Short mmCIF file of C-alpha atoms in Angstrom, two decimals:
data_model
loop_
_atom_site.label_atom_id
_atom_site.label_comp_id
_atom_site.label_asym_id
_atom_site.label_seq_id
_atom_site.Cartn_x
_atom_site.Cartn_y
_atom_site.Cartn_z
CA MET B 1 -65.84 4.94 67.43
CA SER B 2 -63.07 3.84 69.74
CA VAL B 3 -59.68 3.21 67.75
CA LYS B 4 -59.62 0.02 69.62
CA GLU B 5 -61.94 -1.83 67.11
CA ASP B 6 -59.24 -0.53 64.01
CA ILE B 7 -56.22 -1.98 65.69
CA PRO B 8 -55.33 -5.39 65.28
CA ALA B 9 -55.67 -8.00 68.49
CA ILE B 10 -52.34 -9.16 68.20
CA PHE B 11 -50.33 -5.38 69.08
CA LEU B 12 -53.43 -4.30 71.68
CA ASP B 13 -51.16 -5.11 74.35
CA LYS B 14 -48.14 -3.43 73.12
CA ILE B 15 -49.48 0.19 72.68
CA SER B 16 -49.51 2.27 75.64
CA PRO B 17 -52.01 4.27 77.77
CA LYS B 18 -50.65 7.05 76.33
CA GLY B 19 -50.09 6.43 72.62
CA LEU B 20 -54.10 4.81 72.93
CA ASP B 21 -54.83 8.06 73.55
CA ALA B 22 -53.03 9.85 70.91
CA ILE B 23 -54.22 7.25 68.62
CA GLN B 24 -58.05 8.10 69.44
CA LYS B 25 -57.14 12.09 69.73
CA CYS B 26 -55.26 11.70 66.24
CA LYS B 27 -58.48 9.92 64.63
CA ASP B 28 -61.25 12.48 65.84
CA PHE B 29 -58.35 15.26 64.76
CA VAL B 30 -58.33 14.28 60.98
CA GLU B 31 -62.97 13.33 61.22
CA GLN B 32 -63.80 17.12 63.01
CA TYR B 33 -60.95 18.56 61.31
CA CYS B 34 -58.91 18.05 58.78
CA LEU B 35 -60.98 15.91 56.34
CA PRO B 36 -63.35 18.90 56.29
CA ALA B 37 -60.62 21.42 55.47
CA ASP B 38 -59.13 19.61 52.92
CA LYS B 39 -61.41 20.99 50.23
CA ILE B 40 -60.93 24.52 51.96
CA TYR B 41 -57.33 24.23 51.80
CA LEU B 42 -57.34 23.56 47.62
CA GLU B 43 -59.96 26.62 47.52
CA GLN B 44 -57.58 28.84 49.14
CA LEU B 45 -54.43 27.43 46.70
CA SER B 46 -54.73 30.57 44.13
CA PRO B 47 -54.68 29.07 41.17
CA ASP B 48 -51.86 31.55 39.30
CA PRO B 49 -49.24 29.75 38.54
CA THR B 50 -47.19 33.02 39.50
CA LYS B 51 -48.72 32.97 43.25
CA ARG B 52 -48.76 29.53 43.72
CA TRP B 53 -45.22 29.23 44.96
CA LYS B 54 -45.01 32.70 47.64
CA SER B 55 -47.80 32.14 49.40
CA THR B 56 -49.58 28.92 51.82
CA PRO B 57 -53.01 28.77 52.55
CA GLN B 58 -53.79 29.81 55.46
CA ILE B 59 -56.27 27.20 56.85
CA THR B 60 -52.75 25.07 57.70
CA GLU B 61 -51.39 27.27 60.54
CA LYS B 62 -55.30 27.24 62.25
CA LEU B 63 -54.84 22.96 61.92
CA LYS B 64 -52.02 23.77 63.46
CA LYS B 65 -52.28 25.51 66.22
CA LYS B 66 -54.91 23.11 67.48
CA ALA B 67 -53.52 20.03 66.73
CA GLN B 68 -50.52 21.82 69.52
CA GLU B 69 -53.42 22.01 71.47
CA LEU B 70 -54.05 18.90 71.66
CA GLY B 71 -50.77 17.37 71.83
CA LEU B 72 -50.99 16.05 68.37
CA TRP B 73 -46.97 16.95 67.29
CA ASN B 74 -44.36 15.62 66.27
CA MET B 75 -45.41 12.44 66.87
CA PHE B 76 -43.10 10.10 63.72
CA LEU B 77 -40.15 11.77 66.33
CA SER B 78 -40.24 8.05 68.02
CA LYS B 79 -39.20 7.44 71.84
CA HIS B 80 -35.49 6.88 71.18
CA TYR B 81 -35.28 10.49 70.32
CA ALA B 82 -35.08 13.34 73.13
CA GLU B 83 -37.46 15.85 71.31
CA GLY B 84 -39.25 13.32 69.84
CA ALA B 85 -43.06 12.89 71.59
CA GLY B 86 -42.73 9.72 73.43
CA TYR B 87 -44.66 7.44 70.83
CA THR B 88 -42.78 4.13 69.36
CA ASN B 89 -43.03 3.34 65.89
CA LEU B 90 -46.13 0.95 66.23
CA GLU B 91 -47.55 3.68 68.43
CA TYR B 92 -47.47 5.86 65.29
CA GLY B 93 -48.05 4.05 62.56
CA LEU B 94 -51.73 3.33 63.84
CA MET B 95 -51.54 7.87 64.15
CA ALA B 96 -50.28 7.71 60.26
CA GLY B 97 -53.36 5.66 59.39
CA TYR B 98 -55.86 8.00 60.50
CA LEU B 99 -53.44 10.92 58.89
CA GLY B 100 -53.23 9.61 55.40
CA ARG B 101 -57.09 9.86 55.32
CA SER B 102 -56.78 14.00 54.90
CA LEU B 103 -54.84 15.76 52.40
CA VAL B 104 -53.78 18.22 54.91
CA ALA B 105 -53.68 15.91 58.17
CA PRO B 106 -49.92 15.47 58.10
CA GLU B 107 -48.58 19.06 57.80
CA ALA B 108 -51.07 20.01 60.32
CA THR B 109 -49.85 17.83 62.75
CA ASN B 110 -46.29 18.81 61.77
CA THR B 111 -45.38 14.66 60.46
CA ASN B 112 -45.42 15.73 56.84
CA ALA B 113 -42.57 14.27 54.65
CA PRO B 114 -39.71 14.59 53.66
CA ASP B 115 -39.59 17.40 56.60
CA THR B 116 -39.40 14.15 58.82
CA GLY B 117 -37.22 11.82 57.71
CA ASN B 118 -34.74 15.21 57.68
CA MET B 119 -35.84 15.88 61.19
CA GLU B 120 -34.84 11.73 61.93
CA LEU B 121 -31.46 12.37 60.49
CA LEU B 122 -30.54 16.14 62.42
CA ALA B 123 -31.65 14.49 65.45
CA LYS B 124 -29.91 11.85 65.12
CA TYR B 125 -26.50 12.72 63.52
CA GLY B 126 -26.72 16.98 63.81
CA THR B 127 -24.49 18.78 65.89
CA GLN B 128 -26.03 20.59 68.47
CA TYR B 129 -25.27 23.99 65.54
CA HIS B 130 -27.40 21.49 63.04
CA LYS B 131 -30.50 21.40 66.04
CA GLU B 132 -30.33 24.57 67.04
CA ARG B 133 -30.33 26.82 63.85
CA TRP B 134 -32.48 23.84 61.92
CA LEU B 135 -34.12 21.25 63.61
CA LYS B 136 -35.60 23.40 66.39
CA PRO B 137 -37.72 25.66 63.90
CA LEU B 138 -38.51 22.53 61.61
CA LEU B 139 -39.69 20.51 64.97
CA ASN B 140 -41.41 24.38 65.66
CA GLY B 141 -43.36 24.20 62.52
CA GLU B 142 -42.00 27.27 61.48
CA ILE B 143 -39.39 26.08 58.23
CA ARG B 144 -39.74 23.21 55.67
CA SER B 145 -37.20 21.71 54.47
CA ALA B 146 -36.29 19.24 51.45
CA PHE B 147 -34.30 16.70 50.24
CA LEU B 148 -32.69 16.22 47.74
CA MET B 149 -30.94 13.04 46.60
CA THR B 150 -33.43 11.94 42.82
CA GLU B 151 -31.26 12.51 39.94
CA LYS B 152 -32.68 13.61 36.18
CA GLY B 153 -31.57 10.94 33.64
CA THR B 154 -30.17 8.45 36.41
CA SER B 155 -31.02 5.64 38.34
CA SER B 156 -31.07 7.01 41.64
CA SER B 157 -32.70 3.88 43.66
CA ASN B 158 -29.25 2.82 43.34
CA ALA B 159 -27.14 5.68 45.00
CA LEU B 160 -24.08 4.77 43.88
CA ASN B 161 -25.04 6.72 40.32
CA ILE B 162 -25.26 9.67 42.21
CA SER B 163 -23.36 12.17 40.46
CA VAL B 164 -24.38 15.82 41.78
CA SER B 165 -20.64 16.90 42.47
CA ALA B 166 -19.08 18.40 45.51
CA LYS B 167 -15.93 19.31 45.16
CA LYS B 168 -13.66 21.68 47.20
CA ASN B 169 -12.29 24.72 46.02
CA ALA B 170 -8.67 26.82 46.44
CA ASN B 171 -10.37 28.39 50.12
CA GLY B 172 -11.13 25.38 51.04
CA ASN B 173 -14.96 25.84 50.20
CA TRP B 174 -17.63 23.24 48.35
CA VAL B 175 -17.84 24.09 44.50
CA LEU B 176 -21.55 21.77 43.66
CA ASN B 177 -22.51 21.04 40.18
CA GLY B 178 -25.46 19.30 38.83
CA ILE B 179 -28.60 18.79 38.88
CA LYS B 180 -31.68 17.44 41.40
CA TRP B 181 -35.29 16.40 40.54
CA PHE B 182 -38.06 16.03 42.43
CA ALA B 183 -36.76 17.48 44.96
CA SER B 184 -40.26 17.68 47.18
CA GLY B 185 -40.34 20.00 49.32
CA SER B 186 -38.24 22.37 48.01
CA GLY B 187 -41.28 24.84 46.14
CA ASP B 188 -42.66 26.10 49.80
CA PRO B 189 -41.85 29.46 50.60
CA ARG B 190 -40.88 28.30 53.57
CA CYS B 191 -38.30 25.86 52.70
CA SER B 192 -35.06 27.10 54.55
CA VAL B 193 -32.59 24.45 54.56
CA TRP B 194 -32.00 21.17 52.15
CA LEU B 195 -30.17 18.47 52.53
CA VAL B 196 -27.81 17.02 49.57
CA MET B 197 -26.79 13.96 48.78
CA CYS B 198 -23.73 14.78 46.93
CA LYS B 199 -20.89 12.62 45.80
CA THR B 200 -17.90 14.42 47.42
CA ALA B 201 -14.78 11.65 46.58
CA GLU B 202 -13.65 9.08 43.99
CA THR B 203 -12.19 6.09 45.80
CA LYS B 204 -12.20 2.60 45.58
CA ALA B 205 -14.03 1.89 48.41
CA ILE B 206 -17.41 3.26 47.12
CA TYR B 207 -19.31 3.52 49.75
CA GLU B 208 -17.73 5.78 51.16
CA ASN B 209 -17.45 8.30 48.27
CA HIS B 210 -20.91 10.06 48.92
CA SER B 211 -22.02 12.55 51.45
CA VAL B 212 -24.87 14.60 53.03
CA LEU B 213 -24.59 18.23 52.62
CA VAL B 214 -26.81 20.91 54.42
CA ILE B 215 -27.28 24.16 53.14
CA ASP B 216 -29.42 27.77 53.71
CA ALA B 217 -31.57 26.95 50.21
CA LYS B 218 -32.51 30.76 51.31
CA LYS B 219 -28.89 32.17 50.81
CA ALA B 220 -27.98 29.48 48.00
CA LEU B 221 -30.38 30.84 45.97
CA ALA B 222 -29.88 34.20 46.89
CA THR B 223 -26.75 33.54 44.40
CA GLY B 224 -28.21 32.83 41.28
CA ASN B 225 -25.88 29.60 41.36
CA ALA B 226 -28.50 27.29 42.36
CA LYS B 227 -31.74 27.94 40.66
CA LEU B 228 -35.54 26.35 40.98
CA ILE B 229 -35.89 25.61 37.20
CA ARG B 230 -39.46 24.01 37.92
CA PRO B 231 -42.01 22.19 39.08
CA LEU B 232 -42.31 18.32 37.83
CA HIS B 233 -45.79 17.48 37.74
CA VAL B 234 -46.98 13.64 39.07
CA PHE B 235 -49.82 12.80 36.93
CA GLY B 236 -51.02 16.35 36.22
CA TYR B 237 -50.70 17.43 39.65
CA ASP B 238 -48.52 20.76 40.95
CA ASP B 239 -48.60 19.47 44.29
CA ALA B 240 -48.32 23.38 44.98
CA PRO B 241 -46.93 24.70 47.23
CA HIS B 242 -44.79 21.72 48.35
CA GLY B 243 -44.21 21.71 44.57
CA HIS B 244 -41.33 18.83 43.76
CA PHE B 245 -38.83 20.84 41.92
CA GLU B 246 -35.70 20.52 39.10
CA VAL B 247 -32.82 22.56 41.11
CA GLU B 248 -29.68 23.21 39.26
CA PHE B 249 -25.68 23.62 41.46
CA ASN B 250 -24.24 25.81 38.93
CA ASN B 251 -20.63 26.37 40.34
CA TYR B 252 -22.45 27.09 44.39
CA GLU B 253 -20.19 27.79 46.71
CA ILE B 254 -20.98 27.35 50.11
CA PRO B 255 -20.18 30.35 52.49
CA SER B 256 -16.48 30.51 54.39
CA GLU B 257 -19.13 31.28 57.59
CA ASP B 258 -21.43 27.63 57.13
CA MET B 259 -18.63 25.29 55.69
CA PRO B 260 -17.64 24.00 59.22
CA HIS B 261 -21.35 23.25 59.49
CA SER B 262 -21.71 21.68 56.07
CA ILE B 263 -21.78 17.98 56.74
CA LEU B 264 -23.71 15.80 58.38
CA ALA B 265 -22.44 13.42 60.44
CA SER B 266 -18.80 13.17 58.63
CA GLU B 267 -17.73 13.07 55.37
CA GLY B 268 -18.74 9.58 52.73
CA ARG B 269 -21.62 8.27 54.88
CA GLY B 270 -24.07 9.43 53.00
CA PHE B 271 -24.81 5.68 52.60
CA GLU B 272 -25.51 5.21 55.88
CA LEU B 273 -27.45 8.32 56.32
CA ILE B 274 -29.70 7.69 53.54
CA GLN B 275 -30.81 4.07 54.51
CA SER B 276 -31.49 5.24 58.37
CA ARG B 277 -33.63 8.34 56.81
CA LEU B 278 -35.56 5.69 54.29
CA GLY B 279 -36.14 3.09 57.05
CA PRO B 280 -38.49 4.70 58.93
CA GLY B 281 -39.89 6.23 56.51
CA ARG B 282 -41.20 3.97 54.15
CA ILE B 283 -43.48 2.25 57.32
CA HIS B 284 -44.62 6.22 57.69
CA HIS B 285 -45.76 6.63 53.80
CA CYS B 286 -47.60 2.80 53.99
CA MET B 287 -49.61 3.71 56.83
CA ARG B 288 -50.58 7.07 55.41
CA SER B 289 -51.30 5.05 52.18
CA ILE B 290 -53.40 2.31 54.05
CA GLY B 291 -55.60 5.55 55.70
CA ALA B 292 -55.73 7.01 51.97
CA GLY B 293 -57.33 2.99 50.97
CA GLU B 294 -59.41 2.73 54.13
CA GLN B 295 -60.90 6.56 53.08
CA ALA B 296 -61.61 5.63 49.79
CA LEU B 297 -63.47 3.27 50.87
CA LEU B 298 -66.15 4.83 53.05
CA ARG B 299 -66.53 7.02 49.72
CA VAL B 300 -67.09 4.49 48.23
CA SER B 301 -69.24 3.16 51.00
CA HIS B 302 -71.74 6.61 50.67
CA ARG B 303 -72.07 6.14 46.80
CA ALA B 304 -72.90 2.68 46.76
CA ASN B 305 -75.92 3.90 49.61
CA ASN B 306 -77.09 6.32 47.39
CA ARG B 307 -76.53 5.00 43.13
CA LEU B 308 -79.53 2.88 42.41
CA ILE B 309 -78.36 0.80 39.33
CA PHE B 310 -81.44 -0.32 37.29
CA GLY B 311 -83.67 0.20 40.33
CA THR B 312 -81.46 -1.98 43.00
CA LEU B 313 -78.53 0.27 45.36
CA MET B 314 -75.30 -0.67 44.15
CA ALA B 315 -75.08 -1.67 48.40
CA LYS B 316 -77.36 -4.26 47.99
CA ARG B 317 -75.60 -5.84 44.81
CA GLU B 318 -73.80 -9.04 45.42
CA SER B 319 -70.87 -8.14 43.23
CA PHE B 320 -70.42 -4.61 44.75
CA ILE B 321 -70.43 -6.34 48.61
CA THR B 322 -67.66 -9.59 47.43
CA ALA B 323 -65.40 -6.88 45.63
CA PHE B 324 -65.61 -4.29 49.29
CA ALA B 325 -64.95 -7.44 51.48
CA GLN B 326 -62.27 -8.68 49.45
CA HIS B 327 -60.35 -4.83 49.00
CA LYS B 328 -61.06 -5.07 53.24
CA ILE B 329 -59.26 -8.19 53.36
CA ASN B 330 -56.19 -7.20 51.67
CA LEU B 331 -56.39 -3.50 53.14
CA GLN B 332 -55.68 -5.70 56.81
CA LYS B 333 -53.23 -7.42 55.10
CA CYS B 334 -51.12 -4.59 54.59
CA ARG B 335 -51.41 -2.46 58.11
CA LEU B 336 -50.76 -6.11 59.62
CA LEU B 337 -47.32 -5.65 57.63
CA VAL B 338 -46.68 -2.25 58.01
CA LEU B 339 -47.71 -2.73 61.67
CA ASN B 340 -44.85 -5.52 62.38
CA ALA B 341 -42.02 -3.88 60.84
CA ALA B 342 -43.08 -0.67 63.01
CA HIS B 343 -42.74 -3.07 65.68
CA LYS B 344 -39.83 -4.69 64.18
CA ILE B 345 -38.58 -1.44 64.06
CA ASP B 346 -38.83 -0.81 68.18
CA ILE B 347 -38.12 -4.16 69.34
CA SER B 348 -34.12 -3.73 66.79
CA ASN B 349 -33.58 -1.02 64.35
CA ALA B 350 -34.59 -0.38 61.43
CA LYS B 351 -31.78 -2.29 59.74
CA GLN B 352 -32.91 -5.56 61.64
CA ALA B 353 -36.22 -4.79 59.91
CA GLN B 354 -35.29 -4.54 56.87
CA ARG B 355 -37.21 -7.53 55.14
CA GLU B 356 -39.99 -6.93 56.91
CA ILE B 357 -39.77 -3.50 56.09
CA ALA B 358 -39.28 -4.23 52.13
CA MET B 359 -42.61 -6.95 52.18
CA ALA B 360 -45.01 -3.49 53.67
CA LYS B 361 -43.21 -1.10 50.83
CA ILE B 362 -43.56 -3.21 48.12
CA GLU B 363 -47.28 -4.50 49.14
CA THR B 364 -48.83 -1.55 50.53
CA PRO B 365 -49.06 1.05 47.46
CA ARG B 366 -49.67 -1.99 45.29
CA THR B 367 -53.12 -3.24 47.38
CA VAL B 368 -54.25 0.50 48.07
CA GLY B 369 -53.55 1.33 44.38
CA ARG B 370 -56.23 -1.38 43.22
CA VAL B 371 -58.85 0.02 46.15
CA LEU B 372 -58.06 3.19 44.55
CA ASP B 373 -58.39 2.44 40.52
CA TRP B 374 -62.00 0.55 41.86
CA GLY B 375 -63.14 3.48 43.77
CA ILE B 376 -62.60 5.35 40.96
CA GLN B 377 -64.37 3.44 39.26
CA MET B 378 -67.28 2.60 41.25
CA PHE B 379 -67.82 6.21 40.68
CA GLY B 380 -67.47 6.12 36.39
CA ALA B 381 -66.10 9.88 35.13
CA GLU B 382 -66.55 11.73 38.75
CA GLY B 383 -64.20 9.60 39.87
CA VAL B 384 -61.40 11.08 37.83
CA SER B 385 -62.29 14.19 38.33
CA GLN B 386 -61.43 16.97 40.67
CA ASP B 387 -65.13 16.46 42.76
CA THR B 388 -63.20 13.46 44.81
CA GLU B 389 -60.38 13.03 46.23
CA LEU B 390 -60.18 9.43 44.74
CA ALA B 391 -57.57 10.58 42.03
CA ARG B 392 -55.36 12.69 43.55
CA SER B 393 -54.82 9.92 46.49
CA TYR B 394 -54.39 7.47 43.30
CA ALA B 395 -51.61 10.25 42.05
CA ILE B 396 -49.85 9.74 45.23
CA ASN B 397 -50.33 6.46 45.67
CA ARG B 398 -48.89 5.16 42.09
CA THR B 399 -45.87 7.41 42.78
CA LEU B 400 -45.55 5.58 46.09
CA GLN B 401 -44.29 2.11 43.88
CA ILE B 402 -41.32 4.76 42.71
CA ALA B 403 -40.19 6.69 45.58
CA ASP B 404 -38.25 5.84 48.30
CA GLY B 405 -36.47 2.97 46.34
CA PRO B 406 -38.91 1.11 42.98
CA ASP B 407 -40.88 -2.03 43.66
CA GLU B 408 -38.49 -3.80 41.05
CA ALA B 409 -35.16 -2.91 43.92
CA HIS B 410 -37.58 -3.62 46.71
CA LEU B 411 -38.09 -7.38 45.70
CA ASN B 412 -34.64 -7.48 44.11
CA GLN B 413 -33.35 -6.97 47.41
CA LEU B 414 -35.65 -9.29 49.37
CA GLY B 415 -35.44 -11.84 46.46
CA LEU B 416 -31.89 -12.14 47.24
CA LYS B 417 -31.94 -12.40 50.61
CA GLU B 418 -34.21 -15.20 50.65
CA ALA B 419 -32.42 -17.09 47.63
CA LYS B 420 -29.51 -17.45 50.62
CA LYS B 421 -31.68 -19.95 52.42
CA PHE B 422 -31.91 -22.12 49.37
CA ALA B 423 -29.73 -24.94 50.80
CA LEU B 424 -31.07 -25.00 53.87
CA ALA B 425 -33.97 -26.74 52.39
CA SER B 426 -31.94 -29.55 51.32
CA GLU B 427 -30.80 -29.79 54.82
CA PHE B 428 -34.43 -29.82 56.14
CA PHE B 429 -35.31 -32.78 53.45
CA ALA B 430 -32.18 -34.63 54.49
CA GLN B 431 -32.74 -34.09 57.73
CA GLN B 432 -36.27 -35.55 57.08
CA GLU B 433 -34.71 -38.95 55.27
CA GLU B 434 -32.22 -38.90 58.49
CA TYR B 435 -35.94 -38.83 60.89
CA ARG B 436 -38.02 -40.92 58.68
CA LYS B 437 -35.19 -43.92 58.76
CA ARG B 438 -34.60 -43.28 62.24
CA LEU B 439 -38.73 -44.17 62.50
CA SER B 440 -38.74 -47.15 60.79
CA ASN B 441 -36.04 -48.87 63.51
CA LEU B 442 -37.91 -48.40 66.17
#
């Protein structure tokens, strides 16, 4: 089936021929290679808890080679970057909708989080050293990375609360102390670089007290002063070999030879960097989530075609048909919200698109969560088991209501911005009264 049938008509003329071709290739790659590989990927993961973090499924490397042959590589990095694949956020958003249908597709195309956000930061703010040392091997899919921001016992959605400290010692080197957790990607044996949000100052200019440090993960772990404490489970899933680890810094001193390259951008710009990182990333997450929702509906459709309920196929029952139609409508609403936000980023920037991004980020995980929950219900006990992808998809999607800022934070910020327009309502109706008087005098 042509991808044109899936693209909302309002966006068709905004997609280049190159983009349309890549979207079609992405759909075909996911259906012909990635979805069949999902089961193989899980089978290749070692059940031994001591080995799950020491190797990676070989099927992924085979898929990566195929994706590169097809030109489906690093599509997330928009045409604003010299290192990018030349697509708009809108075009990649449509690709992400297909990638989200499969467990392995994002990594197979080198568009997996948190590497995407880290690569974008390195491309935007990194020095030539950062680009050669870290960005290039990340773009080549040779290494993995992690972003260490969230902290235990802290409301990390407000970055003012970030307390892991980096202070300079007598040698002029940064010394880190504190605990990060849910450091996604840090468990992967290929993880070689950490981008760490730290408090580097204590001044009245509260938004200039934090910085993003670039740390050689292998070197840090070798000292013993930086440790991977444990993987955090998400609804029972450890997400090996990727992992969401708790990481402890205990007087970890960045080596002198690494100090000239230890700060990304410059000291005190941590807030600017994380906002730059999270904007497009939220759109990527949302489109992948919609893809998971569409895959769930496909899975449920197949079950409905084969499940008899008191002698009648589920697919013929009116209650099923109407519920299915409503879920399709709800997913399409989310798709429009997300693609609108992506297009707004393309024609302006992530900061100018904050309102649109917030709306998409709030609504999409909630809607997809309801789709997945319904899908699980349609399967009964099988739906919560490992025999369908629904349970894992539900766990991943539910986490998105917290990740990259919880719903409450986005709703509050959106509400505060909209509340500033309340005065316009009074002005509007006062103006309407003036117009009424004018008409009365005609």
